[in-house]
C-alpha cells in the first residue's frame, strides 16, 4: 500500500538536487531507480559467478547548500539536517523522533583508561535502542516515496528491530531474516512485537544477506540493509550532532564497532560533508573496532590489502557484529585509511570488561558490540596508538537491554532473602564495593 504524504508547513523541504553514483566506476542512477549496487561494473568471479558491482553513494551539489542553514537549523534529530538529506520533493518523513542522542563527557572512564578528553555518544538511546533508527527514518521515507510494496532486511538483530518499527509506522509489510539462534532476545522481541514477518535462517548473517538481496531483486521488495545508500544518509547525522555539540569543532578521533561497515562509512561521510561545506576544517581519525573472531576489515588494513578476505565462520559474543563479509568494506577501508585512522580487534573478554566498566563508572548501559568501542580505545591507548591528550568520541551503538541474557551471564545474580530486616541489616553492613569492575571469567 502506498502512503499518501500529508503535508504541513514544517514538513515541506527546500528543493535540492542529488545524484546516486557508483563509487567504483562512476555510473549514475536516477532517484527513481531501485538499485543497491552498480549494475554497470558487475564482474565475474573465478567460478564464473557474478560479483556484485560497486557500492553506491548519494552526492549533492554542495555549492547549492548554505552552511549557515546547517549551523542555525532548528529542531532536533535526523531531520534537523534535512538540507543534507536526499529529498528534493515535498514529503512527510516517516519518523519516530530518532537521533538527538546524548554526548556524555566521561571523566571517570577517561581516568581509568589513562586519557583526558573522552566523550561517549550513546546511540542506544534512540527510540528502538540503536543507531539503526537514523538510517531507517531516511530509508523507509524513501521506500514510501518510491511506492514499494514491502521492505526487508537481513539482520543480526538491531536492523530488524528498527525496520519493523518504521514499517509499522509506514503501514508497509516487513520481512526480516535472522541467523537462527544467534540474535539477542530484546531485538527479536521488538521485531515480532512490531509485526514483521520473522524468518529464522539456518545460516549466519552473511548467508541471510546473500539470500535477502536476491529475494528483494526478484520480488520487488525494498532492501533496507546498509548496502542501500539511503540508510547511510540518515546515519551520517551522528557526525553532525557530535560536531555541533562540540561547538562545530571535530574531535581528534571517533571510535566505533564495525560489523557490516555501514556506520563507519556513514559517519565518515558526515564529517567529510561538513568539511566540504567549510563548516569544519579537519577530519577525525576514523577508528573501527571488530571482534577477534570476526575481523576481516582489521586484517585487510593490517596487511595493507585493497580488499577484505571474507571470514566464513565469524564468531563472537558481540552478536551484532558477528559478520564475516561486510558489504560496505570498500567504503570503510577508504574512511579509515584516508582519515589517518586505524582498525583493531578485541577479544570477547575485553568487550565484557569494557561493558562493565562503562556501566559502573559512567552509568551507560550498552550491549556487547557497543562496548567494543571502549575495549578498542583501551587497547589502542595501551599500544600507544592513541595519544593521551586526544579528544576521543566513542560511539556506543546499542542499548544494554537489547541483550539481557548476556547481562545475566556476566553479572552476580540477585540474592534471595526472607522478608526479615535483621537478615538484610547484616547483609548491608557487610563490605560492599560498589565500583567493583571484575572482568568476566
Ligand atoms: N553495533 C550494533 C549494536 C549493531 O547492531 C551493529 C550492526 C553494529 C554495531 C555495526 O554496524 O554494520 O554499520 O558496521 N548491526 C547490523 C544489524 C548488522 O543487522 O543489526 P555496521
Short mmCIF file of C-alpha atoms and ligand atoms in Angstrom, two decimals:
data_model
loop_
_atom_site.label_atom_id
_atom_site.label_comp_id
_atom_site.label_asym_id
_atom_site.label_seq_id
_atom_site.Cartn_x
_atom_site.Cartn_y
_atom_site.Cartn_z
CA UNK A 1 0.00 0.00 0.00
CA UNK A 2 1.27 3.46 -0.88
CA UNK A 3 1.11 6.08 1.84
CA UNK A 4 -0.02 9.47 0.59
CA UNK A 5 2.07 12.09 2.39
CA UNK A 6 0.05 14.58 4.38
CA UNK A 7 1.95 17.82 4.39
CA UNK A 8 2.24 20.51 6.97
CA UNK A 9 4.29 23.69 6.56
CA UNK A 10 7.07 22.22 8.72
CA UNK A 11 7.32 19.06 6.68
CA UNK A 12 7.92 20.63 3.30
CA UNK A 13 11.59 20.56 2.44
CA UNK A 14 13.54 23.01 0.45
CA UNK A 15 14.22 21.82 -3.09
CA UNK A 16 17.62 20.28 -3.57
CA UNK A 17 19.30 18.11 -6.12
CA UNK A 18 21.38 14.99 -5.71
CA UNK A 19 22.60 12.03 -7.68
CA UNK A 20 23.23 8.36 -6.98
CA UNK A 21 26.69 7.37 -8.16
CA UNK A 22 28.85 4.23 -8.16
CA UNK A 23 31.98 4.73 -6.08
CA UNK A 24 33.89 2.28 -8.29
CA UNK A 25 33.05 3.15 -11.91
CA UNK A 26 31.17 6.45 -11.56
CA UNK A 27 27.96 5.21 -13.22
CA UNK A 28 24.96 7.35 -12.29
CA UNK A 29 21.42 6.28 -11.43
CA UNK A 30 18.16 8.14 -11.29
CA UNK A 31 16.47 8.89 -7.96
CA UNK A 32 13.53 6.72 -9.02
CA UNK A 33 15.71 3.71 -9.79
CA UNK A 34 15.62 0.93 -7.20
CA UNK A 35 19.27 -0.06 -7.19
CA UNK A 36 21.64 -1.05 -4.37
CA UNK A 37 24.94 -1.84 -6.08
CA UNK A 38 26.15 -0.77 -9.51
CA UNK A 39 24.79 -2.71 -12.48
CA UNK A 40 27.45 -1.30 -14.76
CA UNK A 41 30.55 -2.78 -13.12
CA UNK A 42 29.29 -6.25 -12.18
CA UNK A 43 32.21 -8.62 -12.76
CA UNK A 44 32.64 -12.38 -12.98
CA UNK A 45 34.31 -14.40 -10.24
CA UNK A 46 36.77 -17.33 -10.59
CA UNK A 47 33.95 -19.88 -10.96
CA UNK A 48 32.01 -17.77 -13.44
CA UNK A 49 29.67 -16.39 -10.78
CA UNK A 50 28.59 -12.73 -10.95
CA UNK A 51 30.43 -10.48 -8.47
CA UNK A 52 28.45 -7.52 -7.17
CA UNK A 53 29.06 -4.12 -8.78
CA UNK A 54 30.43 -1.15 -6.85
CA UNK A 55 28.74 0.44 -3.84
CA UNK A 56 26.60 3.49 -4.47
CA UNK A 57 26.80 6.90 -2.85
CA UNK A 58 24.47 9.86 -2.79
CA UNK A 59 26.10 13.08 -3.84
CA UNK A 60 24.74 16.59 -3.61
CA UNK A 61 25.59 19.79 -5.41
CA UNK A 62 27.29 21.25 -2.34
CA UNK A 63 27.52 24.69 -3.98
CA UNK A 64 23.74 24.95 -3.54
CA UNK A 65 23.79 24.10 0.18
CA UNK A 66 24.09 27.02 2.57
CA UNK A 67 26.36 26.15 5.55
CA UNK A 68 24.63 28.79 7.69
CA UNK A 69 21.34 26.95 7.32
CA UNK A 70 23.03 23.82 8.72
CA UNK A 71 24.61 25.69 11.62
CA UNK A 72 21.43 27.55 12.55
CA UNK A 73 18.95 24.79 11.76
CA UNK A 74 16.07 24.48 14.21
CA UNK A 75 14.64 21.24 15.57
CA UNK A 76 16.17 18.02 16.78
CA UNK A 77 17.46 14.76 15.46
CA UNK A 78 18.00 13.44 11.96
CA UNK A 79 15.56 15.74 10.13
CA UNK A 80 17.14 18.84 11.59
CA UNK A 81 19.83 18.32 8.94
CA UNK A 82 17.31 17.98 6.12
CA UNK A 83 19.37 20.23 3.82
CA UNK A 84 21.85 17.34 3.66
CA UNK A 85 19.25 14.61 3.16
CA UNK A 86 18.14 13.28 -0.25
CA UNK A 87 14.64 14.61 -0.52
CA UNK A 88 14.00 17.28 -3.09
CA UNK A 89 10.25 16.86 -3.20
CA UNK A 90 7.76 17.75 -0.54
CA UNK A 91 7.41 14.59 1.52
CA UNK A 92 6.40 13.79 5.06
CA UNK A 93 9.16 11.88 6.84
CA UNK A 94 8.37 8.56 8.48
CA UNK A 95 9.83 9.45 11.87
CA UNK A 96 9.75 8.29 15.47
CA UNK A 97 11.94 11.19 16.66
CA UNK A 98 15.23 9.41 16.11
CA UNK A 99 18.61 10.98 16.74
CA UNK A 100 19.42 13.80 19.17
CA UNK A 101 21.13 11.28 21.44
CA UNK A 102 23.30 12.43 24.36
CA UNK A 103 27.02 13.04 24.04
CA UNK A 104 28.32 12.32 27.54
CA UNK A 105 31.63 13.60 28.83
CA UNK A 106 33.16 10.61 30.65
CA UNK A 107 35.87 11.76 33.03
CA UNK A 108 35.87 8.74 35.32
CA UNK A 109 36.23 6.32 32.44
CA UNK A 110 38.85 8.56 30.84
CA UNK A 111 40.89 8.46 34.03
CA UNK A 112 40.60 4.67 34.25
CA UNK A 113 41.87 4.38 30.67
CA UNK A 114 44.63 6.96 31.05
CA UNK A 115 43.32 9.70 28.76
CA UNK A 116 41.90 13.15 29.49
CA UNK A 117 39.20 14.09 26.99
CA UNK A 118 36.69 11.30 26.42
CA UNK A 119 33.09 11.52 25.21
CA UNK A 120 30.52 8.82 24.58
CA UNK A 121 27.75 9.29 22.01
CA UNK A 122 25.08 6.93 23.29
CA UNK A 123 23.16 5.78 20.25
CA UNK A 124 21.46 3.15 22.40
CA UNK A 125 19.10 5.97 23.43
CA UNK A 126 17.43 6.11 20.03
CA UNK A 127 13.74 5.09 20.09
CA UNK A 128 14.40 1.44 19.15
CA UNK A 129 17.59 1.30 21.24
CA UNK A 130 20.14 1.51 18.43
CA UNK A 131 21.59 3.86 15.81
CA UNK A 132 19.71 1.99 13.08
CA UNK A 133 16.73 4.34 13.54
CA UNK A 134 18.72 7.15 11.93
CA UNK A 135 19.15 5.13 8.76
CA UNK A 136 15.64 3.72 8.79
CA UNK A 137 13.85 7.06 9.01
CA UNK A 138 15.53 8.05 5.74
CA UNK A 139 15.37 4.58 4.16
CA UNK A 140 11.69 3.99 4.92
CA UNK A 141 10.77 7.54 3.90
CA UNK A 142 12.46 6.74 0.58
CA UNK A 143 10.55 3.44 0.41
CA UNK A 144 7.28 5.35 0.74
CA UNK A 145 8.37 7.88 -1.84
CA UNK A 146 9.18 5.05 -4.27
CA UNK A 147 5.82 3.42 -3.58
CA UNK A 148 7.28 -0.03 -2.86
CA UNK A 149 5.05 -2.93 -1.83
CA UNK A 150 7.17 -4.07 1.12
CA UNK A 151 10.52 -3.81 2.90
CA UNK A 152 13.05 -6.42 4.02
CA UNK A 153 16.44 -6.93 5.60
CA UNK A 154 18.87 -9.50 6.88
CA UNK A 155 19.97 -8.69 10.40
CA UNK A 156 21.99 -9.58 13.44
CA UNK A 157 19.01 -8.06 15.28
CA UNK A 158 19.02 -4.29 15.54
CA UNK A 159 18.33 -3.56 11.89
CA UNK A 160 15.31 -5.85 12.02
CA UNK A 161 14.01 -4.25 15.24
CA UNK A 162 14.27 -0.78 13.77
CA UNK A 163 12.87 -1.72 10.35
CA UNK A 164 9.90 -3.45 11.98
CA UNK A 165 9.05 -0.22 13.83
CA UNK A 166 9.37 2.08 10.83
CA UNK A 167 7.49 -0.35 8.58
CA UNK A 168 4.67 -0.42 11.13
CA UNK A 169 4.63 3.37 11.15
CA UNK A 170 4.53 3.44 7.33
CA UNK A 171 1.99 0.58 7.08
CA UNK A 172 4.35 -1.47 4.90
CA UNK A 173 4.74 -5.26 5.06
CA UNK A 174 8.14 -6.10 6.58
CA UNK A 175 10.20 -9.29 6.18
CA UNK A 176 13.33 -9.93 8.25
CA UNK A 177 15.87 -12.74 8.04
CA UNK A 178 17.74 -13.53 11.25
CA UNK A 179 20.52 -16.09 11.74
CA UNK A 180 18.91 -18.88 13.78
CA UNK A 181 19.89 -18.95 17.46
CA UNK A 182 22.30 -16.03 17.09
CA UNK A 183 20.17 -12.95 17.77
CA UNK A 184 19.82 -11.30 21.19
CA UNK A 185 16.43 -11.64 22.83
CA UNK A 186 15.46 -7.95 23.04
CA UNK A 187 15.92 -7.50 19.31
CA UNK A 188 13.75 -10.48 18.35
CA UNK A 189 11.11 -9.25 20.80
CA UNK A 190 10.98 -5.91 19.00
CA UNK A 191 10.80 -7.39 15.50
CA UNK A 192 7.91 -9.72 16.35
CA UNK A 193 6.06 -7.20 18.51
CA UNK A 194 6.01 -4.59 15.75
CA UNK A 195 4.58 -7.04 13.26
CA UNK A 196 7.46 -8.05 11.00
CA UNK A 197 7.37 -11.48 9.39
CA UNK A 198 10.45 -13.01 11.03
CA UNK A 199 12.40 -15.84 9.39
CA UNK A 200 14.92 -17.76 11.46
CA UNK A 201 17.51 -18.70 8.88
CA UNK A 202 19.69 -21.81 9.10
CA UNK A 203 22.92 -19.96 8.40
CA UNK A 204 24.80 -16.89 9.55
CA UNK A 205 24.22 -13.18 8.85
CA UNK A 206 26.26 -13.25 5.65
CA UNK A 207 24.09 -16.09 4.34
CA UNK A 208 20.97 -14.13 5.29
CA UNK A 209 22.17 -11.02 3.45
CA UNK A 210 23.08 -13.01 0.35
CA UNK A 211 19.61 -14.57 0.25
CA UNK A 212 17.63 -11.41 1.01
CA UNK A 213 19.42 -9.45 -1.69
CA UNK A 214 18.25 -11.92 -4.34
CA UNK A 215 14.76 -12.12 -2.83
CA UNK A 216 14.38 -8.34 -2.91
CA UNK A 217 15.50 -8.12 -6.55
CA UNK A 218 13.15 -10.89 -7.65
CA UNK A 219 10.10 -9.97 -5.58
CA UNK A 220 10.40 -6.19 -5.91
CA UNK A 221 10.65 -5.72 -2.15
CA UNK A 222 12.75 -2.79 -0.96
CA UNK A 223 16.02 -3.84 0.69
CA UNK A 224 16.94 -1.85 3.79
CA UNK A 225 20.32 -3.22 4.76
CA UNK A 226 23.17 -0.73 4.84
CA UNK A 227 24.10 -1.58 1.25
CA UNK A 228 21.15 0.72 0.50
CA UNK A 229 22.81 4.15 0.26
CA UNK A 230 19.78 5.98 1.66
CA UNK A 231 20.31 4.25 5.01
CA UNK A 232 23.76 5.77 5.32
CA UNK A 233 22.39 9.25 4.64
CA UNK A 234 20.47 9.06 7.91
CA UNK A 235 23.34 7.55 9.86
CA UNK A 236 25.80 10.28 8.82
CA UNK A 237 23.87 12.67 11.09
CA UNK A 238 25.82 11.17 14.03
CA UNK A 239 28.77 13.20 12.72
CA UNK A 240 26.67 16.36 12.53
CA UNK A 241 25.37 16.01 16.08
CA UNK A 242 28.79 15.25 17.56
CA UNK A 243 30.37 18.23 15.81
CA UNK A 244 27.53 20.58 16.72
CA UNK A 245 27.67 19.56 20.41
CA UNK A 246 31.42 20.23 20.42
CA UNK A 247 30.88 23.77 19.10
CA UNK A 248 31.30 22.85 15.40
CA UNK A 249 34.81 21.53 16.03
CA UNK A 250 35.51 17.91 15.13
CA UNK A 251 37.08 15.59 17.71
CA UNK A 252 40.53 14.15 17.06
CA UNK A 253 39.21 10.62 16.85
CA UNK A 254 35.93 8.73 16.57
CA UNK A 255 35.85 5.09 17.63
CA UNK A 256 33.04 2.67 16.84
CA UNK A 257 32.28 -1.01 16.44
CA UNK A 258 32.29 -2.33 12.89
CA UNK A 259 30.14 -5.14 11.55
CA UNK A 260 28.69 -4.69 8.07
CA UNK A 261 30.73 -1.46 8.00
CA UNK A 262 27.89 0.90 7.07
CA UNK A 263 28.03 3.10 10.13
CA UNK A 264 31.72 3.95 9.98
CA UNK A 265 31.29 4.78 6.27
CA UNK A 266 28.26 6.95 7.02
CA UNK A 267 29.88 8.87 9.88
CA UNK A 268 32.98 9.48 7.78
CA UNK A 269 30.76 10.87 5.04
CA UNK A 270 29.05 13.21 7.52
CA UNK A 271 32.38 14.64 8.66
CA UNK A 272 33.54 14.95 5.03
CA UNK A 273 30.44 16.94 4.13
CA UNK A 274 30.95 19.37 6.99
CA UNK A 275 34.48 19.97 5.74
CA UNK A 276 33.36 20.32 2.12
CA UNK A 277 30.86 22.96 3.22
CA UNK A 278 33.59 24.84 5.11
CA UNK A 279 31.82 24.36 8.45
CA UNK A 280 34.87 22.49 9.76
CA UNK A 281 38.47 22.27 8.63
CA UNK A 282 39.63 18.84 9.82
CA UNK A 283 38.63 15.18 9.86
CA UNK A 284 38.67 12.91 12.91
CA UNK A 285 40.69 9.72 12.69
CA UNK A 286 38.03 7.10 11.99
CA UNK A 287 38.81 4.12 14.19
CA UNK A 288 36.97 0.84 13.68
CA UNK A 289 36.84 -1.98 16.22
CA UNK A 290 35.94 -5.57 15.38
CA UNK A 291 35.70 -8.69 17.50
CA UNK A 292 38.68 -11.03 17.35
CA UNK A 293 36.52 -13.77 15.82
CA UNK A 294 35.08 -11.52 13.08
CA UNK A 295 37.74 -9.08 11.90
CA UNK A 296 38.03 -9.05 8.08
CA UNK A 297 38.48 -5.27 7.97
CA UNK A 298 41.17 -5.24 10.65
CA UNK A 299 43.07 -7.97 8.81
CA UNK A 300 42.84 -6.17 5.45
CA UNK A 301 44.13 -2.91 6.95
CA UNK A 302 46.95 -4.54 8.88
CA UNK A 303 48.02 -6.45 5.77
CA UNK A 304 47.77 -3.34 3.59
CA UNK A 305 45.29 -5.06 1.27
CA UNK A 306 42.92 -3.23 -1.07
CA UNK A 307 40.09 -5.65 -0.35
CA UNK A 308 38.95 -7.84 2.51
CA UNK A 309 39.06 -11.62 2.57
CA UNK A 310 35.68 -12.81 3.90
CA UNK A 311 35.74 -14.93 7.06
CA UNK A 312 33.47 -17.96 6.59
CA UNK A 313 32.82 -18.66 10.29
CA UNK A 314 32.61 -15.39 12.26
CA UNK A 315 32.24 -15.92 15.99
CA UNK A 316 31.90 -13.56 18.98
CA UNK A 317 29.60 -12.93 21.93
CA UNK A 318 29.02 -9.48 20.41
CA UNK A 319 26.31 -10.94 18.17
CA UNK A 320 25.52 -7.60 16.49
CA UNK A 321 28.93 -7.59 14.79
CA UNK A 322 29.26 -11.31 14.11
CA UNK A 323 29.81 -10.66 10.39
CA UNK A 324 32.47 -12.20 8.15
CA UNK A 325 31.79 -10.46 4.84
CA UNK A 326 30.94 -6.79 5.46
CA UNK A 327 29.09 -5.41 2.49
CA UNK A 328 30.40 -1.85 2.96
CA UNK A 329 34.05 -2.90 3.30
CA UNK A 330 35.22 -0.76 0.37
CA UNK A 331 33.75 2.41 1.89
CA UNK A 332 35.03 1.57 5.38
CA UNK A 333 38.59 0.86 4.22
CA UNK A 334 38.61 4.21 2.46
CA UNK A 335 37.18 6.00 5.52
CA UNK A 336 39.80 4.59 7.87
CA UNK A 337 42.78 4.98 5.54
CA UNK A 338 42.03 8.45 4.26
CA UNK A 339 41.31 9.88 7.71
CA UNK A 340 44.54 8.50 9.18
CA UNK A 341 42.59 6.15 11.41
CA UNK A 342 43.18 2.58 12.42
CA UNK A 343 41.28 -0.67 12.92
CA UNK A 344 41.82 -3.01 15.84
CA UNK A 345 40.31 -6.21 17.16
CA UNK A 346 39.32 -7.03 20.74
CA UNK A 347 38.58 -10.31 22.49
CA UNK A 348 35.21 -11.25 23.95
CA UNK A 349 36.75 -10.90 27.43
CA UNK A 350 37.93 -7.37 26.64
CA UNK A 351 34.46 -6.50 25.35
CA UNK A 352 32.83 -7.76 28.53
CA UNK A 353 35.29 -5.92 30.76
CA UNK A 354 34.59 -2.70 28.85
CA UNK A 355 30.82 -3.23 29.08
CA UNK A 356 31.11 -3.48 32.87
CA UNK A 357 33.46 -0.51 33.14
CA UNK A 358 31.18 1.76 31.15
CA UNK A 359 28.12 0.64 33.11
CA UNK A 360 29.70 1.05 36.52
CA UNK A 361 31.91 4.09 36.06
CA UNK A 362 29.60 6.16 33.86
CA UNK A 363 26.12 4.67 34.21
CA UNK A 364 25.96 3.96 30.48
CA UNK A 365 24.38 0.59 29.69
CA UNK A 366 25.30 -0.85 26.31
CA UNK A 367 25.11 -4.16 24.50
CA UNK A 368 28.37 -6.09 23.94
CA UNK A 369 29.04 -4.88 20.37
CA UNK A 370 28.88 -1.27 21.54
CA UNK A 371 31.36 -1.95 24.32
CA UNK A 372 33.84 -2.96 21.63
CA UNK A 373 34.48 0.74 21.03
CA UNK A 374 35.57 1.20 24.67
CA UNK A 375 37.58 -2.03 24.64
CA UNK A 376 39.28 -0.85 21.45
CA UNK A 377 40.07 2.53 22.98
CA UNK A 378 41.66 0.84 26.00
CA UNK A 379 43.79 -1.40 23.81
CA UNK A 380 44.89 1.39 21.47
CA UNK A 381 45.89 3.62 24.40
CA UNK A 382 47.93 0.75 25.86
CA UNK A 383 49.57 0.17 22.47
CA UNK A 384 50.48 3.86 22.28
CA UNK A 385 48.41 4.26 19.10
CA UNK A 386 46.15 6.84 20.76
CA UNK A 387 47.78 9.88 22.37
CA UNK A 388 46.73 10.59 25.95
CA UNK A 389 45.55 14.13 25.17
CA UNK A 390 43.47 13.34 22.10
CA UNK A 391 39.81 14.32 22.17
CA UNK A 392 38.11 10.97 21.63
CA UNK A 393 34.45 10.25 20.89
CA UNK A 394 33.31 6.63 21.27
CA UNK A 395 30.01 5.73 19.66
CA UNK A 396 28.00 3.20 21.67
CA UNK A 397 25.62 1.80 19.13
CA UNK A 398 23.05 -0.25 21.07
CA UNK A 399 21.29 -0.33 24.44
CA UNK A 400 22.10 -2.74 27.28
CA UNK A 401 18.57 -4.21 27.30
CA UNK A 402 18.95 -5.49 23.75
CA UNK A 403 20.90 -8.44 25.14
CA UNK A 404 19.66 -9.19 28.69
CA UNK A 405 20.80 -12.80 28.56
CA UNK A 406 24.42 -11.70 28.33
CA UNK A 407 23.97 -9.49 31.39
CA UNK A 408 22.68 -12.45 33.38
CA UNK A 409 25.73 -14.47 32.29
CA UNK A 410 28.32 -11.90 33.35
CA UNK A 411 26.90 -10.25 36.46
CA UNK A 412 26.39 -11.50 40.00
CA UNK A 413 22.91 -12.95 40.46
CA UNK A 414 20.40 -11.35 42.81
CA UNK A 415 20.35 -12.65 46.40
CA UNK A 416 17.20 -14.36 47.56
CA UNK A 417 16.25 -13.35 51.12
CA UNK A 418 13.41 -13.70 53.57
CA UNK A 419 11.36 -10.60 54.40
CA UNK A 420 13.45 -10.17 57.56
CA UNK A 421 15.05 -6.83 58.42
CA UNK A 422 17.67 -8.45 60.68
CA UNK A 423 19.00 -10.61 57.87
CA UNK A 424 19.06 -7.65 55.48
CA UNK A 425 20.72 -5.40 58.06
CA UNK A 426 23.60 -7.86 58.41
CA UNK A 427 23.98 -8.01 54.70
CA UNK A 428 24.01 -4.28 54.03
CA UNK A 429 26.55 -3.80 56.81
CA UNK A 430 28.97 -6.27 55.25
CA UNK A 431 31.67 -4.77 53.00
CA UNK A 432 30.35 -3.79 49.58
CA UNK A 433 32.47 -2.44 46.76
CA UNK A 434 30.05 -0.52 44.60
CA UNK A 435 32.55 0.19 41.88
CA UNK A 436 33.95 -3.30 41.60
CA UNK A 437 34.63 -4.00 37.92
CA UNK A 438 35.78 -7.57 37.83
CA UNK A 439 36.28 -8.83 34.31
CA UNK A 440 34.08 -11.78 33.48
CA UNK A 441 35.75 -15.17 33.78
N1 LIG B 1 26.70 -2.04 16.87
C1 LIG B 1 25.47 -2.57 16.89
C2 LIG B 1 24.73 -2.55 18.17
C3 LIG B 1 24.92 -3.11 15.71
O1 LIG B 1 23.70 -3.63 15.74
C4 LIG B 1 25.68 -3.12 14.53
C5 LIG B 1 25.17 -3.71 13.30
C6 LIG B 1 26.96 -2.54 14.57
C7 LIG B 1 27.43 -2.02 15.75
C8 LIG B 1 27.81 -2.47 13.38
O2 LIG B 1 27.37 -1.51 12.48
O3 LIG B 1 27.09 -2.94 10.50
O4 LIG B 1 27.14 -0.46 10.30
O5 LIG B 1 29.20 -1.72 10.87
N2 LIG B 1 24.12 -4.39 13.23
C9 LIG B 1 23.51 -4.87 11.99
C10 LIG B 1 22.15 -5.45 12.25
C11 LIG B 1 24.39 -5.71 11.18
O6 LIG B 1 21.67 -6.29 11.48
O7 LIG B 1 21.51 -5.05 13.22
P1 LIG B 1 27.73 -1.65 10.94
#
